[in-house]
XYZ file of C-alpha atoms in Angstrom:
557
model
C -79.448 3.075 -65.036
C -76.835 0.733 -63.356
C -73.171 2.803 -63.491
C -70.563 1.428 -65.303
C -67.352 0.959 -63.225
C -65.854 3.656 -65.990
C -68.681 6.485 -64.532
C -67.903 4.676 -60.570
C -63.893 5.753 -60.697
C -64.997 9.266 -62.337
C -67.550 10.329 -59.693
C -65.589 8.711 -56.599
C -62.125 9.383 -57.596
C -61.154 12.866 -56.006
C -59.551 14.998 -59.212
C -56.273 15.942 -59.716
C -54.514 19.137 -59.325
C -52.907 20.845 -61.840
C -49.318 20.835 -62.610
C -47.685 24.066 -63.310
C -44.321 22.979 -65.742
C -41.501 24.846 -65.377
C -40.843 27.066 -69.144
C -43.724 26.117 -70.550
C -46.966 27.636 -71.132
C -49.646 27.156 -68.628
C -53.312 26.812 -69.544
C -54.971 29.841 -68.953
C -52.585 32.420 -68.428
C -50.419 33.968 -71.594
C -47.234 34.155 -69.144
C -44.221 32.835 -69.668
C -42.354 30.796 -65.996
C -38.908 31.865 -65.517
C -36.298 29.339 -66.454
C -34.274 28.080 -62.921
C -30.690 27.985 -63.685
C -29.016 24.408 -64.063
C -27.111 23.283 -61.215
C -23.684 21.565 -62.159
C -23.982 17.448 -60.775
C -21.251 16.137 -59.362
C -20.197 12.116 -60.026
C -19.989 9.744 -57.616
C -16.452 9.742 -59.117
C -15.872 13.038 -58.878
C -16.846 12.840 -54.768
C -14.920 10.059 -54.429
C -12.049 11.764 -55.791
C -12.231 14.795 -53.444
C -12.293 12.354 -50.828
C -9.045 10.919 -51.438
C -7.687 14.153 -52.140
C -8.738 15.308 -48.713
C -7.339 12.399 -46.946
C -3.738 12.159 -48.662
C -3.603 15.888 -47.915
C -3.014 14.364 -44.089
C -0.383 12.097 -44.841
C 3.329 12.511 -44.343
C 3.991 12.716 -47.828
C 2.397 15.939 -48.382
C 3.660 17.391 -45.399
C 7.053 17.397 -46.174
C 7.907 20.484 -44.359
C 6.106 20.015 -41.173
C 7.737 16.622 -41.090
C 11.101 17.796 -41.464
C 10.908 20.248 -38.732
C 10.102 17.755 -36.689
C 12.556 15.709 -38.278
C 15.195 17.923 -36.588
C 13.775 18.210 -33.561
C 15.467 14.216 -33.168
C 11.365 13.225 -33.349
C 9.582 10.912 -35.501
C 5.971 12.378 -36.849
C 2.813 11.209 -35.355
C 2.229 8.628 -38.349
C 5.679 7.149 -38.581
C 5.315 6.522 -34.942
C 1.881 4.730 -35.328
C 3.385 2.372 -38.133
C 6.564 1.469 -35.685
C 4.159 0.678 -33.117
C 1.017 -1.149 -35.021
C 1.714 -4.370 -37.040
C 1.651 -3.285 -40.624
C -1.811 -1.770 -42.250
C -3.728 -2.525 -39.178
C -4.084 1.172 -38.250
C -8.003 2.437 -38.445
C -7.857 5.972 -37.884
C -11.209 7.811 -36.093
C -11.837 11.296 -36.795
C -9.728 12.891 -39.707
C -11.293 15.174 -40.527
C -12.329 16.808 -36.792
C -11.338 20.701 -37.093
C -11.454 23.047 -33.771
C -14.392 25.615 -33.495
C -12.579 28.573 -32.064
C -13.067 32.030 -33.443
C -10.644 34.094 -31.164
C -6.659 35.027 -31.944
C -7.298 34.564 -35.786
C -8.171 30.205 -35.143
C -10.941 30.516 -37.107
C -8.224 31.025 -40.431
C -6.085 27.987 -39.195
C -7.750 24.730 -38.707
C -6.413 21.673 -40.037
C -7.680 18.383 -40.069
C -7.021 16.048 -37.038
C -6.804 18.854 -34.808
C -3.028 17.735 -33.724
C -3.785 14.475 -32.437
C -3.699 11.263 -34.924
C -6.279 8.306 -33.166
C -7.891 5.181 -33.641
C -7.217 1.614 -33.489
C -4.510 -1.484 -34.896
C -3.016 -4.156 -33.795
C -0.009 -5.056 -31.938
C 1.093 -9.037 -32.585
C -2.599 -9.475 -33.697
C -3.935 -8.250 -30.578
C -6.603 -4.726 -30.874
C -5.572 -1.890 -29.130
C -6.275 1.720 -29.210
C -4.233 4.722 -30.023
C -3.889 8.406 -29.598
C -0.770 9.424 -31.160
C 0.108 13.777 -30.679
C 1.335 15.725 -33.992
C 3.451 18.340 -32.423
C 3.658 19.881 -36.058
C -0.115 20.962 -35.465
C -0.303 23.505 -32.966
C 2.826 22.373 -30.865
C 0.811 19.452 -30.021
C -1.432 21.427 -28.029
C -5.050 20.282 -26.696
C -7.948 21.618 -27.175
C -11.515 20.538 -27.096
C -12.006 18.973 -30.555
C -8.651 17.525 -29.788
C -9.549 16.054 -25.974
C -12.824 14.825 -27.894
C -10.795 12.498 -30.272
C -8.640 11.375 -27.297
C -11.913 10.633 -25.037
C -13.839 8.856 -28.041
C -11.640 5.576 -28.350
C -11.155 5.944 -24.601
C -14.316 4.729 -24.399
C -13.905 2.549 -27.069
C -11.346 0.787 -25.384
C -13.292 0.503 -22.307
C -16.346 -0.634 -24.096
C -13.972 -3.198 -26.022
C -11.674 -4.180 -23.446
C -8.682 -3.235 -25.325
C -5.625 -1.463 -24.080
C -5.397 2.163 -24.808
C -1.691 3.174 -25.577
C -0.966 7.622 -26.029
C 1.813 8.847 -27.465
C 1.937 12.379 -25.791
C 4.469 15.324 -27.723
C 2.220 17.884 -26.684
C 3.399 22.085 -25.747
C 0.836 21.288 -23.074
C -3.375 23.255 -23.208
C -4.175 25.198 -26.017
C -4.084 28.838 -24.838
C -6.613 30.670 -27.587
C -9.203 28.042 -26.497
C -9.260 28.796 -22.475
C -11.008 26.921 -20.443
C -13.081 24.439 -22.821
C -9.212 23.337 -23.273
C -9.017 22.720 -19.326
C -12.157 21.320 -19.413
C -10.330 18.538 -22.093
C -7.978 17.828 -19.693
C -10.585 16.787 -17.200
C -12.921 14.755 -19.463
C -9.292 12.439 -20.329
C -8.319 11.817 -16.335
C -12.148 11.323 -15.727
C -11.474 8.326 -18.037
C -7.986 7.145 -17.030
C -9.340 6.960 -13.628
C -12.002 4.843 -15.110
C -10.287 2.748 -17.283
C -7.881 1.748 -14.053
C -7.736 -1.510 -13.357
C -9.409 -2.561 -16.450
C -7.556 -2.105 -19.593
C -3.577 -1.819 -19.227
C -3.339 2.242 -20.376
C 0.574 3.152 -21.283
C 2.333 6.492 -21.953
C 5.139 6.982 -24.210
C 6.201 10.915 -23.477
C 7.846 11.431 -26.459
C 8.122 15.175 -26.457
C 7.266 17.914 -23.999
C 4.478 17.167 -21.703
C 4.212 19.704 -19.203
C 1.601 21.514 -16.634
C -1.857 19.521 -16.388
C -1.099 17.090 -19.162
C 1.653 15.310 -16.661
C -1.078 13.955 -14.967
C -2.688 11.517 -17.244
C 0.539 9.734 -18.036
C 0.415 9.679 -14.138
C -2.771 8.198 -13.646
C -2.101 4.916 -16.566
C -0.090 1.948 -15.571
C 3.385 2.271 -17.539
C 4.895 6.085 -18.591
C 8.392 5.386 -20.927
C 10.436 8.208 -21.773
C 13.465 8.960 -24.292
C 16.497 10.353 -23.132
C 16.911 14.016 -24.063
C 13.889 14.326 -26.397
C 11.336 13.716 -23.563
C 10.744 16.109 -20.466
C 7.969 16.019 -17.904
C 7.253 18.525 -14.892
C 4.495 20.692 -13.610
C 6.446 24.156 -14.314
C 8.994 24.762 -16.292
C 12.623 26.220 -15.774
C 11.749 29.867 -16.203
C 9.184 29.965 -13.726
C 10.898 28.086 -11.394
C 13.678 30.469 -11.718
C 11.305 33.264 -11.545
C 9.855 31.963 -8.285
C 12.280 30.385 -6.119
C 15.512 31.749 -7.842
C 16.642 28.270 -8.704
C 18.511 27.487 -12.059
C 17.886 24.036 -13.146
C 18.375 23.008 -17.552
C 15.502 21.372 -19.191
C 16.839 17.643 -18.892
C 17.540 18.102 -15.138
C 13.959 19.143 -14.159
C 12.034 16.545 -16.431
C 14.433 14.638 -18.626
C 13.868 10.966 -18.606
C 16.981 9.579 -16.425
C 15.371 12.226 -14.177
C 12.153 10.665 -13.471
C 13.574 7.484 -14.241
C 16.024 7.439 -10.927
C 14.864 10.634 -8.672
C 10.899 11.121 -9.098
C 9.457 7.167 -10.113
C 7.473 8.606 -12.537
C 9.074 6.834 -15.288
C 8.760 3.166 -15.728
C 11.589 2.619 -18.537
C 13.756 4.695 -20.302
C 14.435 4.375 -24.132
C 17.453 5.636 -25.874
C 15.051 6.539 -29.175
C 11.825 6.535 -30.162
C 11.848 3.491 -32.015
C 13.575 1.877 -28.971
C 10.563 3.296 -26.724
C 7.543 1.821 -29.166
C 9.510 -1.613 -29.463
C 9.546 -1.371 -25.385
C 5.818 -0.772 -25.406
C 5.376 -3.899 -27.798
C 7.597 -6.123 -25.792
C 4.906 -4.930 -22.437
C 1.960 -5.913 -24.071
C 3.026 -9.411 -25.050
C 3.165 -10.036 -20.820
C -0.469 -8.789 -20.003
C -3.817 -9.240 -21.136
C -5.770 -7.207 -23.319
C -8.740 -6.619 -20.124
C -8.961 -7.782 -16.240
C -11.297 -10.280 -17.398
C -9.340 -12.310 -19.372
C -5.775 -13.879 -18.228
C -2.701 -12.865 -20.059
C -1.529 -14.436 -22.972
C 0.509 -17.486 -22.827
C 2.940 -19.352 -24.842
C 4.050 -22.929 -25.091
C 7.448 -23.134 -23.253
C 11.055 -24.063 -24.719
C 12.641 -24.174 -21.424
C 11.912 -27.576 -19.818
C 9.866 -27.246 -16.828
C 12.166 -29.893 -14.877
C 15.454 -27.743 -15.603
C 17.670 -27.659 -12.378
C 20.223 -25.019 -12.000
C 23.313 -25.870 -9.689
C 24.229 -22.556 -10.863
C 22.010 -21.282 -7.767
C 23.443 -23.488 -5.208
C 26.545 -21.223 -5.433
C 24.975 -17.988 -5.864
C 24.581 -17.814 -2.136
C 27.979 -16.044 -0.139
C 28.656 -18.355 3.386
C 28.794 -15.278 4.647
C 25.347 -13.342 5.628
C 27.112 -10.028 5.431
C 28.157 -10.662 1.324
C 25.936 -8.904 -1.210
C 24.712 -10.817 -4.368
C 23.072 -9.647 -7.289
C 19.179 -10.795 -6.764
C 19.074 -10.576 -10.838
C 20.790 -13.327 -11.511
C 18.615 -15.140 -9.308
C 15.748 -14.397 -10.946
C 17.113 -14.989 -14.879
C 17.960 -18.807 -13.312
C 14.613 -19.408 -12.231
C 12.160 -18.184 -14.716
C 11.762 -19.002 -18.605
C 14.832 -18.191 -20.695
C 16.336 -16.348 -18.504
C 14.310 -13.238 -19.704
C 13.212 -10.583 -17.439
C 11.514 -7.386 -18.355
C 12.247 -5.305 -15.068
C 10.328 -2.280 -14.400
C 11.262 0.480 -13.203
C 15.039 -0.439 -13.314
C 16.641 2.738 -12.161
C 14.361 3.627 -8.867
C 14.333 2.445 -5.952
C 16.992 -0.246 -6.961
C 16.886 -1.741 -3.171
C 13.927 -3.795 -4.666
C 13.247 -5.411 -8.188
C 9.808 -5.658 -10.007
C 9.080 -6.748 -13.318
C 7.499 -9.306 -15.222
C 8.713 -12.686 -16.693
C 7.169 -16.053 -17.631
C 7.218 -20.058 -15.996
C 6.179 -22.496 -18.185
C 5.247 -20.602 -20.857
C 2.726 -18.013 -18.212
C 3.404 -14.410 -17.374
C 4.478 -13.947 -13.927
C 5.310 -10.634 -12.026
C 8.602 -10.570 -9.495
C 8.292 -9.169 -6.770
C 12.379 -9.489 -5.280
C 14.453 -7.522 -2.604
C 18.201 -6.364 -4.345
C 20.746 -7.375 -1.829
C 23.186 -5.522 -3.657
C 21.530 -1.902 -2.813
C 21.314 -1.041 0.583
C 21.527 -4.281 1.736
C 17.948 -5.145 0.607
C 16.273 -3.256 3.172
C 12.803 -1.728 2.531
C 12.444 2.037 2.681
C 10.103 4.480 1.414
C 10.272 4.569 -2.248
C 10.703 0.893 -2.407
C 7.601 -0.077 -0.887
C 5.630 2.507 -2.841
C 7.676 0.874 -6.192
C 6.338 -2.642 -5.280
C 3.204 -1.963 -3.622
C 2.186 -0.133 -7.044
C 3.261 -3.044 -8.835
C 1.665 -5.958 -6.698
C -1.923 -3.636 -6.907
C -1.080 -3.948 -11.283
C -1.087 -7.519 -11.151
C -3.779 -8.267 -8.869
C -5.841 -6.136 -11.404
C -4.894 -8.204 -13.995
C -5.056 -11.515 -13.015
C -0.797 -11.859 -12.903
C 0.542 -14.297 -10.335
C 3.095 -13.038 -8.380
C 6.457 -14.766 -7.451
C 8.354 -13.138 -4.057
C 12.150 -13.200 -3.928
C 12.996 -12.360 0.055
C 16.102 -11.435 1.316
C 15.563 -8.398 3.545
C 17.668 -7.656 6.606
C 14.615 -5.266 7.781
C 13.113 -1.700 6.424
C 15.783 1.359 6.812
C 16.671 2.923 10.067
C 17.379 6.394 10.084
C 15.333 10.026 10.997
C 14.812 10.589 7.238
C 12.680 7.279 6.814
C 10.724 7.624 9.970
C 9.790 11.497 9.467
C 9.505 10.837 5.813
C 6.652 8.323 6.635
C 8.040 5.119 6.880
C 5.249 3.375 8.850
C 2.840 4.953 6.386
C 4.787 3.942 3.091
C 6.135 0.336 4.505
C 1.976 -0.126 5.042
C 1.065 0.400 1.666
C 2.992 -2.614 0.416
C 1.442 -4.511 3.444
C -1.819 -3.450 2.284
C -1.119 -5.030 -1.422
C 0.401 -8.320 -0.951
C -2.897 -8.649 1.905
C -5.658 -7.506 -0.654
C -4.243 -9.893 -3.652
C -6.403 -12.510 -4.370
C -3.995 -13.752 -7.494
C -1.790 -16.801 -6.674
C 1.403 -15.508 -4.909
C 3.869 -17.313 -3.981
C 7.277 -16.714 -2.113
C 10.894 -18.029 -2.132
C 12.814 -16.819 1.054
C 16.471 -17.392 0.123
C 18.289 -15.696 2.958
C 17.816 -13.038 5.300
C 13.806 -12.757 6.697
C 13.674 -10.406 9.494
C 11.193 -8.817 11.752
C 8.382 -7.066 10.245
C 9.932 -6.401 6.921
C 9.643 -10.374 6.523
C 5.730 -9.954 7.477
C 5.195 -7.618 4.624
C 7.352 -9.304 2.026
C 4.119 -11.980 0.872
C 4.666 -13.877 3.826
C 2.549 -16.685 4.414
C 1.122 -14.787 7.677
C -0.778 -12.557 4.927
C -2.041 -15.449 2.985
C 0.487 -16.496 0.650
C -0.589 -19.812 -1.039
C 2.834 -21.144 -1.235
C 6.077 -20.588 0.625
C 9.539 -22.151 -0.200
C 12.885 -21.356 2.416
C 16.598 -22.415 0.777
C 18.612 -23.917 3.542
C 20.560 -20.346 3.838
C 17.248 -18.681 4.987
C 17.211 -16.700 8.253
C 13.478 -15.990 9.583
C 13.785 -14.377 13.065
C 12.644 -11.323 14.617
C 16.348 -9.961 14.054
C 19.946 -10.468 13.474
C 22.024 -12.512 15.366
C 23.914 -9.466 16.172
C 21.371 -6.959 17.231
C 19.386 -9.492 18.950
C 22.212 -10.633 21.060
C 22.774 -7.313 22.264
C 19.559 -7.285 23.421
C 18.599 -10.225 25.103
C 21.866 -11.339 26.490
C 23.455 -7.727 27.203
C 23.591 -8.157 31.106
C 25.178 -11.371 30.602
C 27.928 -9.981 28.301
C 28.624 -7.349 30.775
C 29.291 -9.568 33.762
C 31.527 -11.813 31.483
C 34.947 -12.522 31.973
C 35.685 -12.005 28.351
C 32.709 -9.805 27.294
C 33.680 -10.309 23.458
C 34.387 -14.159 23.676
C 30.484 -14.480 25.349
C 29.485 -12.299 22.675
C 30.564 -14.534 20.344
C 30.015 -17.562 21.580
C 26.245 -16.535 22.165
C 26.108 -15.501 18.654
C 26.829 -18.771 17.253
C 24.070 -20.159 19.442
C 21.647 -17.939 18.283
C 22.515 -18.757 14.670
C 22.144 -22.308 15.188
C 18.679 -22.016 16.909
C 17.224 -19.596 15.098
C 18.967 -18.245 11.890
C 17.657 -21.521 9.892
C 14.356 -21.816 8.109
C 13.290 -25.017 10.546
C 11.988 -23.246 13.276
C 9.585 -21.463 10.863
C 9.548 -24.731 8.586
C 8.194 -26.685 12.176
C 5.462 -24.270 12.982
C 4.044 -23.777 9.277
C 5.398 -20.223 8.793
C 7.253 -22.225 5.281
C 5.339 -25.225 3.442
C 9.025 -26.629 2.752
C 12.482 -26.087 2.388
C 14.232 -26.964 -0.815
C 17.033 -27.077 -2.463
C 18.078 -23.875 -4.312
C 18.369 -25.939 -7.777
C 14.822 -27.289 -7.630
C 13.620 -23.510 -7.350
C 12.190 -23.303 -10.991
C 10.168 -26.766 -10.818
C 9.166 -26.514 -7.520
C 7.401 -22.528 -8.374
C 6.401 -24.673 -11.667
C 4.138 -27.342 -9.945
C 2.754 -24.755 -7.723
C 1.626 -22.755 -10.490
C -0.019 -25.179 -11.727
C -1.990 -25.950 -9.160
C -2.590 -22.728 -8.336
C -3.985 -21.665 -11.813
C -7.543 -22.246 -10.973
C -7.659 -20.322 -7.690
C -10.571 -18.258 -7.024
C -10.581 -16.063 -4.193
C -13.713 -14.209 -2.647
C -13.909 -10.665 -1.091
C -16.093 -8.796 1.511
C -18.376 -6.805 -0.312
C -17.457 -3.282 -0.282
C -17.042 -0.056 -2.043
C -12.987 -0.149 -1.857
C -10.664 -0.034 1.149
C -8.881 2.707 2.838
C -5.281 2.066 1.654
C -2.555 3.863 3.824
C -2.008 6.775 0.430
């Protein structure tokens, strides 16, 4: 007989196997199972819940306490500095709930969420940027691994992004109980600032202690602001100094802010609060770009391009020996007369900063007449030469004020490494391949005019006021040198002296004999200054510039 499909599915279908049910009788057996106990379940509500729970427990609100303390201290928490820093509710905070893993010293009975450092990413005028804020309340701020992790993770993200990374270090420096795995932190973070150099703007605000090996990645980023007397920097502190060289020396005077901000040039700018400092670092960002890949941000300009300033005609003294203040220079020429100088307390002989023409950041690059006469000497050319290398990184053209009367005689300078130092800012203005351009408004002498941008190392444009001098030296010294045997066998030795002195000027201490060879593309009037740097700018805004291939050059460190 022919199957039906009923007897098909029973003979090809394999069977099933039996099911034993939980409290119920099983066929076959007179046993009872034994009833499993019923777990409690817990909503999605109910998780939810927890979850906020867990995450208000971080906030400032329920750490009233901790806050305080710090309170006192003259310090703002982590969080309150965040929201002074970020525009409002744009703060994204990675890893809250990270805890440390260490079992020695009793840590395994004390670890609270964040691990002392607050990070993650906002905004600052709309623009993303990354942040790794310290909570001194946690742990004195101290690093550790889980902490160094946090700090590392939107590192990279920045890097990956292009975004600038901005830490606000109040730190009591490596976490002892964790040993070396807190070390190794350290070296994971300047492993990345060293990476991130030149590629994202990275800034410190020190806003606390920061002391031993967590100076050095402040160090290693582009900008480092401090606040007086809450901040303090240095390798060792006070009592080991003392306890090693004998030396007495107060908190503030080793690492204090006005102390690294004048004596050391580790600190860029100097803040008289904390809310001061994070308004400083929001005023910085609005001058450079978020990645070396894209320009920085520009603005449509107020102040007309065409504005002539009679203002600088005057600025000038008749004679070469008079100081003047290069600043006000500067505030005549660019947009608005604002200026953002960096580091304004260092190396004063020479002024750096960054401002804007027509409406596009610019960085100055100016000698300060009023300090040691202008010249260059060591810490001045290491204070530019740092700066020209930032804005060749990051695509900012740089404007050159000139009025240097040579670099700094004296034993000091030449066994302190003169040559070496005065090369480095050789080395910068040479390897730029942003447009540069240079405004010599009086004194331009010897090789100290060479270095300042001159148009011998490839400056694209090159202006001379009519009170420019661009010889080898001074009328003075270079009179006594060429025409000494002739001012000895005069009559009147200090008549011929003088009288050969105002020859020289009139031959050489003008910017035509330069102007007639190339060595200037033109002289101008000091009024035109701002239009003039205007129209070049312009036409210098698409300049591309190729390099040999290589690896990196040997700078003169």
């Amino acid at each position: 007989m022919v199957g039906t499909p009923t007897d098909t599915l029973a003979v090809d279908q394999p069977s099933r196997p039996s099911r034993t049910l939980v409290g119920r009788y099983t066929p076959g057996t007179m046993a009872k199972t034994e009833e499993r106990p019923q777990v409690p379940v817990r909503t999605v509500d109910e998780r939810i819940e927890e979850l906020r729970k867990r995450k208000t427990a971080m906030l400032d609100a329920h750490r009233k306490e901790a806050v305080r303390k710090q309170h006192e201290r003259g310090k703002l928490s982590a969080r309150e500095r965040l929201e002074l820093l970020l525009d409002a509710r744009s703060f994204q905070e990675t890893d809250p709930f990270a805890v440390h893993s260490s079992h020695d010293f009793g840590m395994e009975r004390n670890r609270p969420a964040g691990d002392g450092v607050v990070t993650g990413h906002g905004t600052i005028d709309g623009r993303k940027v990354f942040v790794a804020s310290q909570d001194f309340t946690v742990f004195g701020g101290s690093l550790g691994e889980v902490h160094a992790q946090k700090i590392c993770k939107v590192l990279d993200l920045a890097m990956s992004t292009g975004a600038p990374f901005i830490q606000l270090n109040d730190s009591g420096g490596a976490r002892i109980q964790e040993g070396a795995a807190s070390l190794a932190g350290y070296g994971y973070i300047f492993e990345r600032n060293v990476r991130a150099s030149g590629v994202i703007p990275q800034i410190s605000a020190i806003l606390g202690p920061c002391a031993g090996g967590a100076v050095y990645s402040p160090a290693v980023t582009d900008f480092t602001l401090m606040v007086r007397e809450t901040s303090h920097m240095f390798i060792t502190g006070p009592d080991v100094i003392k306890a090693v060289t004998g030396e007495e020396v107060s908190f503030e005077e080793l690492g204090g802010a006005m102390t690294h901000a004048s004596r050391s040039g580790v600190a860029s700018f100097v803040a008289q609060d904390e809310e001061e400092s994070l308004a400083m670092v929001r005023h910085l960002l609005s001058f450079l770009p978020s990645n070396n890949l894209e320009d920085p941000p520009s603005y449509a300009p107020v102040d007309d391009p065409e504005r002539r300033d009679e203002g600088l005609t005057r600025l000038i003294p008749d004679s070469a020996r008079e100081p003047y203040d290069m600043h006000e220079v500067i505030r005549r020429v660019v947009d608005d007369g604002e200026f953002l100088e960096v580091f304004p307390y260092w190396a004063m002989n020479i002024v750096v900063g960054f401002a804007r023409l027509d409406g596009r950041t610019i960085g100055v690059v100016a000698n300060q007449p009023k300090v040691l006469a202008g010249t260059l000497d060591i810490e001045s050319s290491e204070k530019a030469s740092r700066f020209v290398r930032f804005c060749d990184a990051f695509n900012i053209p740089l404007v050159t004020f000139v009025d240097v009367p040579g670099f700094l005689p004296g034993t000091a300078q030449e066994f302190g490494g003169i040559i070496r130092h005065g090369a480095k800012l050789l080395y910068s203005f040479a390897e730029a391949t942003v447009p540069r351009m240079t405004v010599i408004t009086r004194k331009a002498y010897g090789g100290a005019y060479v270095v300042m941008n001159s148009k011998h190392l490839r400056a694209d444009v090159s202006f001379a006021w009519p009170t420019a001098e661009i010889a080898v030296m001074g009328p003075d010294g270079a009179v006594s040198i060429v025409n000494k045997k002739e001012i000895e066998k005069a009559e009147d030795p200090a008549a011929r002296r003088t009288e050969l002195i105002a020859e020289y000027q009139r031959k050489f201490a003008n910017p035509y004999v330069a102007a007639e060879r190339g060595f200037v593309d033109d002289v101008i009037e000091p009024a035109e200054t701002r239009s003039r740097l205007i129209k070049s700018l312009r036409m210098l805004v698409t300049k591309r510039e190729a390099v040999p291939a290589r690896k990196h050059g040997n700078m003169p460190l």
